[in-house]
Amino acid sequence: DARRVAGGVPCHDLLFRYVQWHDAALRVPTALDVPVSRVYYEDFHFRNEETVKGVLGFLEAPRLMTAPDFFYATYPDYFSKEEFEAVVQFVKFVGSPELNEVLERYLVPVTVENGQIN
């Protein structure tokens, strides 16, 4: 049950609201019958030029200037390994199958190297 899964999750009420918001956001384009372009945060770091071109193309907008440098951070020290694993299980439990598919790249087993969660 949800209470059992939430046990090791810090601020599980806030995480629950986060999951619910994103689940609702995923339903809106279908309900409104509008196109969607999904961009992940790290895409701006690892594939910046390709990502910017893709967003501008989707929006049918011209490039007006050079974008400022993108600040990329993963915040690995926000959770312990155990807390992160609990967060992953909680999101998988309370999130819709569609949200879990969208977040799949983040809901992976945790490894720790040099004190960093990977």
Tab-separated table of N, CA, C and O in Angstrom:
chain	number	residue	atom	x	y	z
A	1	ASP	N	0.825	-1.187	0.000
A	1	ASP	CA	0.000	0.000	0.000
A	1	ASP	C	0.868	1.249	0.000
A	1	ASP	O	2.045	1.189	0.315
A	2	ALA	N	0.300	2.391	-0.332
A	2	ALA	CA	1.054	3.636	-0.514
A	2	ALA	C	1.774	4.065	0.762
A	2	ALA	O	2.898	4.562	0.691
A	3	ARG	N	1.163	3.880	1.917
A	3	ARG	CA	1.815	4.286	3.167
A	3	ARG	C	3.082	3.482	3.425
A	3	ARG	O	4.079	4.022	3.892
A	4	ARG	N	3.027	2.215	3.119
A	4	ARG	CA	4.210	1.365	3.308
A	4	ARG	C	5.330	1.814	2.375
A	4	ARG	O	6.471	1.971	2.784
A	5	VAL	N	4.997	2.065	1.113
A	5	VAL	CA	6.001	2.476	0.135
A	5	VAL	C	6.565	3.854	0.473
A	5	VAL	O	7.731	4.126	0.243
A	6	ALA	N	5.752	4.728	1.061
A	6	ALA	CA	6.185	6.092	1.398
A	6	ALA	C	7.086	6.128	2.623
A	6	ALA	O	7.701	7.157	2.900
A	7	GLY	N	7.193	5.026	3.329
A	7	GLY	CA	7.911	5.000	4.597
A	7	GLY	C	9.292	5.617	4.594
A	7	GLY	O	9.631	6.381	5.483
A	8	GLY	N	10.120	5.315	3.634
A	8	GLY	CA	11.491	5.833	3.625
A	8	GLY	C	11.678	7.055	2.757
A	8	GLY	O	12.809	7.460	2.497
A	9	VAL	N	10.583	7.656	2.317
A	9	VAL	CA	10.665	8.796	1.396
A	9	VAL	C	10.590	10.108	2.167
A	9	VAL	O	9.583	10.389	2.807
A	10	PRO	N	11.651	10.911	2.101
A	10	PRO	CA	11.587	12.218	2.755
A	10	PRO	C	10.531	13.086	2.062
A	10	PRO	O	10.428	13.074	0.833
A	11	CYS	N	9.755	13.802	2.825
A	11	CYS	CA	8.744	14.733	2.272
A	11	CYS	C	7.834	14.037	1.261
A	11	CYS	O	7.562	14.553	0.177
A	12	HIS	N	7.362	12.831	1.603
A	12	HIS	CA	6.575	12.055	0.647
A	12	HIS	C	5.310	12.779	0.200
A	12	HIS	O	4.846	12.566	-0.918
A	13	ASP	N	4.769	13.661	1.034
A	13	ASP	CA	3.578	14.397	0.612
A	13	ASP	C	3.892	15.340	-0.544
A	13	ASP	O	3.112	15.475	-1.484
A	14	LEU	N	5.051	15.977	-0.512
A	14	LEU	CA	5.457	16.853	-1.616
A	14	LEU	C	5.754	16.044	-2.876
A	14	LEU	O	5.390	16.449	-3.992
A	15	LEU	N	6.387	14.894	-2.702
A	15	LEU	CA	6.672	14.045	-3.855
A	15	LEU	C	5.376	13.527	-4.472
A	15	LEU	O	5.246	13.458	-5.700
A	16	PHE	N	4.410	13.194	-3.629
A	16	PHE	CA	3.114	12.739	-4.142
A	16	PHE	C	2.478	13.832	-5.001
A	16	PHE	O	1.970	13.567	-6.091
A	17	ARG	N	2.520	15.074	-4.524
A	17	ARG	CA	1.958	16.190	-5.310
A	17	ARG	C	2.721	16.383	-6.617
A	17	ARG	O	2.123	16.674	-7.650
A	18	TYR	N	4.030	16.224	-6.583
A	18	TYR	CA	4.858	16.314	-7.788
A	18	TYR	C	4.417	15.265	-8.815
A	18	TYR	O	4.230	15.572	-9.994
A	19	VAL	N	4.248	14.048	-8.351
A	19	VAL	CA	3.835	12.959	-9.240
A	19	VAL	C	2.436	13.229	-9.800
A	19	VAL	O	2.200	13.083	-11.010
A	20	GLN	N	1.519	13.648	-8.953
A	20	GLN	CA	0.159	13.937	-9.414
A	20	GLN	C	0.139	15.072	-10.430
A	20	GLN	O	-0.589	15.013	-11.423
A	21	TRP	N	0.922	16.114	-10.202
A	21	TRP	CA	0.981	17.243	-11.137
A	21	TRP	C	1.471	16.771	-12.501
A	21	TRP	O	0.901	17.115	-13.535
A	22	HIS	N	2.549	15.985	-12.502
A	22	HIS	CA	3.102	15.514	-13.771
A	22	HIS	C	2.169	14.529	-14.472
A	22	HIS	O	2.072	14.532	-15.701
A	23	ASP	N	1.482	13.695	-13.714
A	23	ASP	CA	0.484	12.812	-14.324
A	23	ASP	C	-0.601	13.640	-15.013
A	23	ASP	O	-1.001	13.338	-16.144
A	24	ALA	N	-1.071	14.685	-14.347
A	24	ALA	CA	-2.099	15.552	-14.943
A	24	ALA	C	-1.547	16.264	-16.173
A	24	ALA	O	-2.225	16.370	-17.200
A	25	ALA	N	-0.313	16.738	-16.077
A	25	ALA	CA	0.304	17.439	-17.210
A	25	ALA	C	0.433	16.527	-18.429
A	25	ALA	O	0.310	16.987	-19.575
A	26	LEU	N	0.649	15.253	-18.209
A	26	LEU	CA	0.747	14.312	-19.322
A	26	LEU	C	-0.607	14.074	-19.998
A	26	LEU	O	-0.663	13.738	-21.176
A	27	ARG	N	-1.693	14.251	-19.277
A	27	ARG	CA	-3.029	14.045	-19.843
A	27	ARG	C	-3.527	15.250	-20.655
A	27	ARG	O	-4.368	15.098	-21.539
A	28	VAL	N	-3.027	16.428	-20.361
A	28	VAL	CA	-3.537	17.652	-20.997
A	28	VAL	C	-3.390	17.643	-22.520
A	28	VAL	O	-4.362	17.939	-23.227
A	29	PRO	N	-2.230	17.335	-23.086
A	29	PRO	CA	-2.121	17.383	-24.548
A	29	PRO	C	-3.103	16.451	-25.255
A	29	PRO	O	-3.650	16.804	-26.302
A	30	THR	N	-3.358	15.292	-24.680
A	30	THR	CA	-4.324	14.367	-25.262
A	30	THR	C	-5.725	14.965	-25.191
A	30	THR	O	-6.476	14.949	-26.169
A	31	ALA	N	-6.059	15.518	-24.035
A	31	ALA	CA	-7.391	16.106	-23.853
A	31	ALA	C	-7.614	17.294	-24.787
A	31	ALA	O	-8.717	17.503	-25.280
A	32	LEU	N	-6.557	18.056	-25.038
A	32	LEU	CA	-6.681	19.241	-25.896
A	32	LEU	C	-6.323	18.959	-27.353
A	32	LEU	O	-6.429	19.852	-28.189
A	33	ASP	N	-5.855	17.747	-27.613
A	33	ASP	CA	-5.438	17.344	-28.954
A	33	ASP	C	-4.407	18.314	-29.532
A	33	ASP	O	-4.576	18.888	-30.612
A	34	VAL	N	-3.335	18.522	-28.769
A	34	VAL	CA	-2.244	19.394	-29.212
A	34	VAL	C	-0.955	18.579	-29.301
A	34	VAL	O	-0.784	17.582	-28.592
A	35	PRO	N	-0.045	18.988	-30.166
A	35	PRO	CA	1.220	18.257	-30.305
A	35	PRO	C	2.105	18.430	-29.065
A	35	PRO	O	1.950	19.392	-28.313
A	36	VAL	N	3.012	17.494	-28.890
A	36	VAL	CA	3.898	17.487	-27.729
A	36	VAL	C	5.334	17.315	-28.190
A	36	VAL	O	5.610	16.544	-29.112
A	37	SER	N	6.223	18.019	-27.551
A	37	SER	CA	7.655	17.799	-27.717
A	37	SER	C	8.223	17.597	-26.327
A	37	SER	O	8.099	18.465	-25.468
A	38	ARG	N	8.803	16.456	-26.087
A	38	ARG	CA	9.334	16.141	-24.761
A	38	ARG	C	10.829	16.421	-24.748
A	38	ARG	O	11.575	15.886	-25.560
A	39	VAL	N	11.239	17.271	-23.835
A	39	VAL	CA	12.644	17.631	-23.687
A	39	VAL	C	13.049	17.336	-22.252
A	39	VAL	O	12.343	17.715	-21.313
A	40	TYR	N	14.162	16.674	-22.094
A	40	TYR	CA	14.667	16.372	-20.762
A	40	TYR	C	15.733	17.390	-20.372
A	40	TYR	O	16.510	17.851	-21.210
A	41	TYR	N	15.749	17.697	-19.093
A	41	TYR	CA	16.672	18.687	-18.536
A	41	TYR	C	18.104	18.474	-19.009
A	41	TYR	O	18.765	19.396	-19.494
A	42	GLU	N	18.584	17.252	-18.881
A	42	GLU	CA	19.988	16.981	-19.205
A	42	GLU	C	20.290	17.078	-20.700
A	42	GLU	O	21.441	17.188	-21.097
A	43	ASP	N	19.258	17.061	-21.539
A	43	ASP	CA	19.470	17.228	-22.978
A	43	ASP	C	20.134	18.569	-23.280
A	43	ASP	O	20.926	18.679	-24.215
A	44	PHE	N	19.806	19.580	-22.504
A	44	PHE	CA	20.420	20.893	-22.718
A	44	PHE	C	21.894	20.893	-22.337
A	44	PHE	O	22.649	21.747	-22.785
A	45	HIS	N	22.316	19.945	-21.544
A	45	HIS	CA	23.727	19.835	-21.177
A	45	HIS	C	24.487	18.948	-22.170
A	45	HIS	O	25.526	19.336	-22.680
A	46	PHE	N	23.945	17.756	-22.426
A	46	PHE	CA	24.664	16.781	-23.236
A	46	PHE	C	24.478	16.967	-24.744
A	46	PHE	O	25.338	16.565	-25.520
A	47	ARG	N	23.359	17.541	-25.161
A	47	ARG	CA	23.069	17.737	-26.591
A	47	ARG	C	22.444	19.118	-26.792
A	47	ARG	O	21.368	19.252	-27.355
A	48	ASN	N	23.143	20.133	-26.317
A	48	ASN	CA	22.560	21.472	-26.275
A	48	ASN	C	22.116	21.961	-27.641
A	48	ASN	O	20.954	22.357	-27.812
A	49	GLU	N	23.001	21.978	-28.595
A	49	GLU	CA	22.665	22.542	-29.907
A	49	GLU	C	21.517	21.781	-30.563
A	49	GLU	O	20.573	22.371	-31.072
A	50	GLU	N	21.591	20.469	-30.532
A	50	GLU	CA	20.530	19.628	-31.100
A	50	GLU	C	19.190	19.872	-30.384
A	50	GLU	O	18.136	19.953	-31.022
A	51	THR	N	19.243	20.009	-29.070
A	51	THR	CA	18.026	20.227	-28.282
A	51	THR	C	17.421	21.591	-28.574
A	51	THR	O	16.202	21.709	-28.782
A	52	VAL	N	18.247	22.614	-28.611
A	52	VAL	CA	17.751	23.962	-28.916
A	52	VAL	C	17.129	23.987	-30.315
A	52	VAL	O	16.027	24.512	-30.510
A	53	LYS	N	17.799	23.383	-31.287
A	53	LYS	CA	17.246	23.331	-32.649
A	53	LYS	C	15.912	22.591	-32.664
A	53	LYS	O	14.975	22.994	-33.355
A	54	GLY	N	15.827	21.505	-31.907
A	54	GLY	CA	14.587	20.738	-31.847
A	54	GLY	C	13.439	21.534	-31.243
A	54	GLY	O	12.314	21.508	-31.759
A	55	VAL	N	13.713	22.257	-30.167
A	55	VAL	CA	12.673	23.077	-29.524
A	55	VAL	C	12.236	24.192	-30.467
A	55	VAL	O	11.039	24.435	-30.651
A	56	LEU	N	13.200	24.880	-31.071
A	56	LEU	CA	12.854	25.966	-32.001
A	56	LEU	C	12.076	25.428	-33.199
A	56	LEU	O	11.116	26.052	-33.650
A	57	GLY	N	12.467	24.271	-33.698
A	57	GLY	CA	11.740	23.664	-34.814
A	57	GLY	C	10.317	23.305	-34.435
A	57	GLY	O	9.375	23.568	-35.186
A	58	PHE	N	10.149	22.720	-33.256
A	58	PHE	CA	8.808	22.358	-32.788
A	58	PHE	C	7.932	23.598	-32.655
A	58	PHE	O	6.755	23.584	-33.009
A	59	LEU	N	8.511	24.670	-32.156
A	59	LEU	CA	7.766	25.918	-31.970
A	59	LEU	C	7.660	26.742	-33.252
A	59	LEU	O	6.978	27.769	-33.272
A	60	GLU	N	8.356	26.276	-34.291
A	60	GLU	CA	8.419	27.017	-35.556
A	60	GLU	C	8.877	28.449	-35.300
A	60	GLU	O	8.326	29.424	-35.831
A	61	ALA	N	9.914	28.562	-34.489
A	61	ALA	CA	10.439	29.868	-34.096
A	61	ALA	C	11.881	30.018	-34.571
A	61	ALA	O	12.643	29.053	-34.557
A	62	PRO	N	12.267	31.205	-34.980
A	62	PRO	CA	13.652	31.427	-35.396
A	62	PRO	C	14.566	31.598	-34.183
A	62	PRO	O	14.121	31.981	-33.100
A	63	ARG	N	15.826	31.342	-34.402
A	63	ARG	CA	16.818	31.622	-33.355
A	63	ARG	C	17.123	33.113	-33.435
A	63	ARG	O	17.537	33.615	-34.461
A	64	LEU	N	16.928	33.806	-32.328
A	64	LEU	CA	17.137	35.248	-32.302
A	64	LEU	C	18.461	35.645	-31.665
A	64	LEU	O	18.921	36.763	-31.861
A	65	MET	N	19.030	34.741	-30.904
A	65	MET	CA	20.282	35.054	-30.218
A	65	MET	C	20.943	33.768	-29.762
A	65	MET	O	20.353	32.693	-29.834
A	66	THR	N	22.154	33.891	-29.286
A	66	THR	CA	22.847	32.755	-28.704
A	66	THR	C	22.357	32.584	-27.268
A	66	THR	O	22.300	33.556	-26.513
A	67	ALA	N	22.016	31.380	-26.939
A	67	ALA	CA	21.514	31.109	-25.586
A	67	ALA	C	22.646	31.266	-24.572
A	67	ALA	O	23.810	30.985	-24.882
A	68	PRO	N	22.317	31.693	-23.376
A	68	PRO	CA	23.351	31.757	-22.325
A	68	PRO	C	23.814	30.357	-21.964
A	68	PRO	O	23.145	29.366	-22.277
A	69	ASP	N	24.946	30.266	-21.314
A	69	ASP	CA	25.462	28.969	-20.880
A	69	ASP	C	24.428	28.277	-19.991
A	69	ASP	O	23.749	28.914	-19.187
A	70	PHE	N	24.330	26.981	-20.165
A	70	PHE	CA	23.381	26.183	-19.378
A	70	PHE	C	24.084	25.654	-18.143
A	70	PHE	O	25.151	25.061	-18.230
A	71	PHE	N	23.495	25.870	-16.985
A	71	PHE	CA	24.041	25.345	-15.735
A	71	PHE	C	23.418	23.987	-15.468
A	71	PHE	O	22.211	23.877	-15.286
A	72	TYR	N	24.240	22.963	-15.460
A	72	TYR	CA	23.763	21.591	-15.261
A	72	TYR	C	24.182	21.097	-13.887
A	72	TYR	O	25.351	21.188	-13.513
A	73	ALA	N	23.239	20.585	-13.130
A	73	ALA	CA	23.541	20.013	-11.816
A	73	ALA	C	22.602	18.840	-11.575
A	73	ALA	O	21.443	18.865	-11.972
A	74	THR	N	23.130	17.806	-10.936
A	74	THR	CA	22.314	16.628	-10.638
A	74	THR	C	21.931	16.542	-9.169
A	74	THR	O	21.079	15.736	-8.812
A	75	TYR	N	22.541	17.328	-8.333
A	75	TYR	CA	22.226	17.369	-6.904
A	75	TYR	C	22.269	15.984	-6.252
A	75	TYR	O	21.314	15.559	-5.607
A	76	PRO	N	23.377	15.279	-6.407
A	76	PRO	CA	23.443	13.910	-5.880
A	76	PRO	C	23.411	13.834	-4.360
A	76	PRO	O	23.142	12.774	-3.811
A	77	ASP	N	23.652	14.937	-3.683
A	77	ASP	CA	23.691	14.886	-2.230
A	77	ASP	C	22.331	15.186	-1.587
A	77	ASP	O	22.218	15.268	-0.374
A	78	TYR	N	21.290	15.334	-2.382
A	78	TYR	CA	19.958	15.596	-1.821
A	78	TYR	C	19.416	14.396	-1.058
A	78	TYR	O	18.687	14.555	-0.098
A	79	PHE	N	19.733	13.195	-1.516
A	79	PHE	CA	19.213	11.986	-0.901
A	79	PHE	C	20.344	11.000	-0.659
A	79	PHE	O	21.290	10.932	-1.439
A	80	SER	N	20.187	10.203	0.367
A	80	SER	CA	21.093	9.069	0.537
A	80	SER	C	20.696	8.022	-0.500
A	80	SER	O	19.622	8.106	-1.116
A	81	LYS	N	21.532	7.019	-0.663
A	81	LYS	CA	21.211	5.935	-1.599
A	81	LYS	C	19.886	5.279	-1.217
A	81	LYS	O	19.045	5.028	-2.072
A	82	GLU	N	19.683	5.037	0.052
A	82	GLU	CA	18.458	4.387	0.527
A	82	GLU	C	17.234	5.265	0.280
A	82	GLU	O	16.177	4.784	-0.129
A	83	GLU	N	17.379	6.567	0.538
A	83	GLU	CA	16.269	7.491	0.296
A	83	GLU	C	15.932	7.562	-1.192
A	83	GLU	O	14.759	7.546	-1.565
A	84	PHE	N	16.977	7.607	-2.022
A	84	PHE	CA	16.732	7.670	-3.461
A	84	PHE	C	16.010	6.416	-3.939
A	84	PHE	O	15.075	6.493	-4.735
A	85	GLU	N	16.431	5.266	-3.468
A	85	GLU	CA	15.768	4.019	-3.847
A	85	GLU	C	14.312	4.020	-3.382
A	85	GLU	O	13.433	3.537	-4.092
A	86	ALA	N	14.046	4.577	-2.193
A	86	ALA	CA	12.672	4.678	-1.702
A	86	ALA	C	11.854	5.625	-2.579
A	86	ALA	O	10.684	5.359	-2.887
A	87	VAL	N	12.460	6.728	-3.015
A	87	VAL	CA	11.788	7.673	-3.910
A	87	VAL	C	11.427	6.981	-5.219
A	87	VAL	O	10.309	7.111	-5.722
A	88	VAL	N	12.357	6.229	-5.770
A	88	VAL	CA	12.114	5.513	-7.029
A	88	VAL	C	10.931	4.561	-6.872
A	88	VAL	O	10.016	4.540	-7.704
A	89	GLN	N	10.908	3.784	-5.803
A	89	GLN	CA	9.814	2.837	-5.587
A	89	GLN	C	8.479	3.561	-5.396
A	89	GLN	O	7.449	3.119	-5.885
A	90	PHE	N	8.512	4.687	-4.693
A	90	PHE	CA	7.297	5.467	-4.458
A	90	PHE	C	6.745	6.011	-5.770
A	90	PHE	O	5.545	5.900	-6.041
A	91	VAL	N	7.604	6.602	-6.587
A	91	VAL	CA	7.156	7.156	-7.871
A	91	VAL	C	6.593	6.042	-8.751
A	91	VAL	O	5.542	6.210	-9.375
A	92	LYS	N	7.261	4.912	-8.786
A	92	LYS	CA	6.754	3.789	-9.579
A	92	LYS	C	5.395	3.316	-9.072
A	92	LYS	O	4.543	2.916	-9.854
A	93	PHE	N	5.195	3.379	-7.766
A	93	PHE	CA	3.947	2.899	-7.169
A	93	PHE	C	2.789	3.860	-7.405
A	93	PHE	O	1.687	3.441	-7.758
A	94	VAL	N	2.996	5.159	-7.191
A	94	VAL	CA	1.885	6.115	-7.272
A	94	VAL	C	1.739	6.764	-8.641
A	94	VAL	O	0.684	7.320	-8.952
A	95	GLY	N	2.776	6.695	-9.483
A	95	GLY	CA	2.704	7.308	-10.807
A	95	GLY	C	1.987	6.427	-11.809
A	95	GLY	O	1.948	5.205	-11.671
A	96	SER	N	1.451	7.052	-12.830
A	96	SER	CA	0.784	6.312	-13.894
A	96	SER	C	1.827	5.564	-14.731
A	96	SER	O	3.011	5.919	-14.715
A	97	PRO	N	1.395	4.560	-15.485
A	97	PRO	CA	2.336	3.883	-16.382
A	97	PRO	C	2.992	4.867	-17.368
A	97	PRO	O	4.181	4.748	-17.653
A	98	GLU	N	2.233	5.844	-17.844
A	98	GLU	CA	2.801	6.826	-18.780
A	98	GLU	C	3.887	7.658	-18.105
A	98	GLU	O	4.954	7.890	-18.673
A	99	LEU	N	3.632	8.106	-16.884
A	99	LEU	CA	4.640	8.897	-16.173
A	99	LEU	C	5.876	8.052	-15.902
A	99	LEU	O	7.003	8.520	-16.072
A	100	ASN	N	5.676	6.809	-15.512
A	100	ASN	CA	6.824	5.937	-15.264
A	100	ASN	C	7.648	5.725	-16.519
A	100	ASN	O	8.869	5.645	-16.462
A	101	GLU	N	6.989	5.680	-17.664
A	101	GLU	CA	7.717	5.564	-18.928
A	101	GLU	C	8.524	6.833	-19.202
A	101	GLU	O	9.681	6.768	-19.608
A	102	VAL	N	7.924	7.989	-18.975
A	102	VAL	CA	8.614	9.262	-19.198
A	102	VAL	C	9.812	9.400	-18.258
A	102	VAL	O	10.874	9.877	-18.648
A	103	LEU	N	9.647	8.965	-17.018
A	103	LEU	CA	10.706	9.098	-16.021
A	103	LEU	C	11.645	7.895	-15.960
A	103	LEU	O	12.547	7.856	-15.120
A	104	GLU	N	11.451	6.950	-16.842
A	104	GLU	CA	12.201	5.690	-16.806
A	104	GLU	C	13.710	5.899	-16.661
A	104	GLU	O	14.376	5.190	-15.909
A	105	ARG	N	14.251	6.863	-17.358
A	105	ARG	CA	15.700	7.099	-17.314
A	105	ARG	C	16.185	7.483	-15.922
A	105	ARG	O	17.366	7.380	-15.623
A	106	TYR	N	15.289	7.992	-15.077
A	106	TYR	CA	15.659	8.395	-13.727
A	106	TYR	C	15.339	7.328	-12.684
A	106	TYR	O	15.845	7.381	-11.570
A	107	LEU	N	14.484	6.394	-13.034
A	107	LEU	CA	14.029	5.380	-12.081
A	107	LEU	C	14.842	4.104	-12.243
A	107	LEU	O	14.318	3.024	-12.499
A	108	VAL	N	16.127	4.243	-12.063
A	108	VAL	CA	17.059	3.136	-12.281
A	108	VAL	C	17.780	2.808	-10.982
A	108	VAL	O	17.850	3.639	-10.071
A	109	PRO	N	18.337	1.598	-10.903
A	109	PRO	CA	19.102	1.247	-9.699
A	109	PRO	C	20.214	2.260	-9.437
A	109	PRO	O	20.808	2.806	-10.358
A	110	VAL	N	20.478	2.486	-8.189
A	110	VAL	CA	21.456	3.477	-7.780
A	110	VAL	C	22.829	2.842	-7.590
A	110	VAL	O	22.948	1.745	-7.052
A	111	THR	N	23.846	3.545	-8.043
A	111	THR	CA	25.222	3.171	-7.731
A	111	THR	C	25.870	4.390	-7.091
A	111	THR	O	25.487	5.519	-7.344
A	112	VAL	N	26.850	4.143	-6.259
A	112	VAL	CA	27.560	5.235	-5.614
A	112	VAL	C	29.036	5.125	-5.967
A	112	VAL	O	29.659	4.081	-5.774
A	113	GLU	N	29.570	6.212	-6.534
A	113	GLU	CA	30.988	6.273	-6.857
A	113	GLU	C	31.550	7.569	-6.300
A	113	GLU	O	30.993	8.640	-6.534
A	114	ASN	N	32.649	7.461	-5.567
A	114	ASN	CA	33.307	8.633	-4.992
A	114	ASN	C	32.321	9.507	-4.208
A	114	ASN	O	32.359	10.731	-4.297
A	115	GLY	N	31.402	8.866	-3.498
A	115	GLY	CA	30.445	9.606	-2.695
A	115	GLY	C	29.328	10.230	-3.471
A	115	GLY	O	28.504	10.959	-2.929
A	116	GLN	N	29.241	9.968	-4.775
A	116	GLN	CA	28.204	10.543	-5.632
A	116	GLN	C	27.204	9.462	-6.026
A	116	GLN	O	27.602	8.355	-6.393
A	117	ILE	N	25.925	9.790	-5.968
A	117	ILE	CA	24.883	8.865	-6.422
A	117	ILE	C	24.822	8.930	-7.936
A	117	ILE	O	24.720	10.006	-8.509
A	118	ASN	N	24.921	7.800	-8.591
A	118	ASN	CA	24.843	7.726	-10.057
A	118	ASN	C	23.685	6.838	-10.454
A	118	ASN	O	23.323	5.932	-9.813
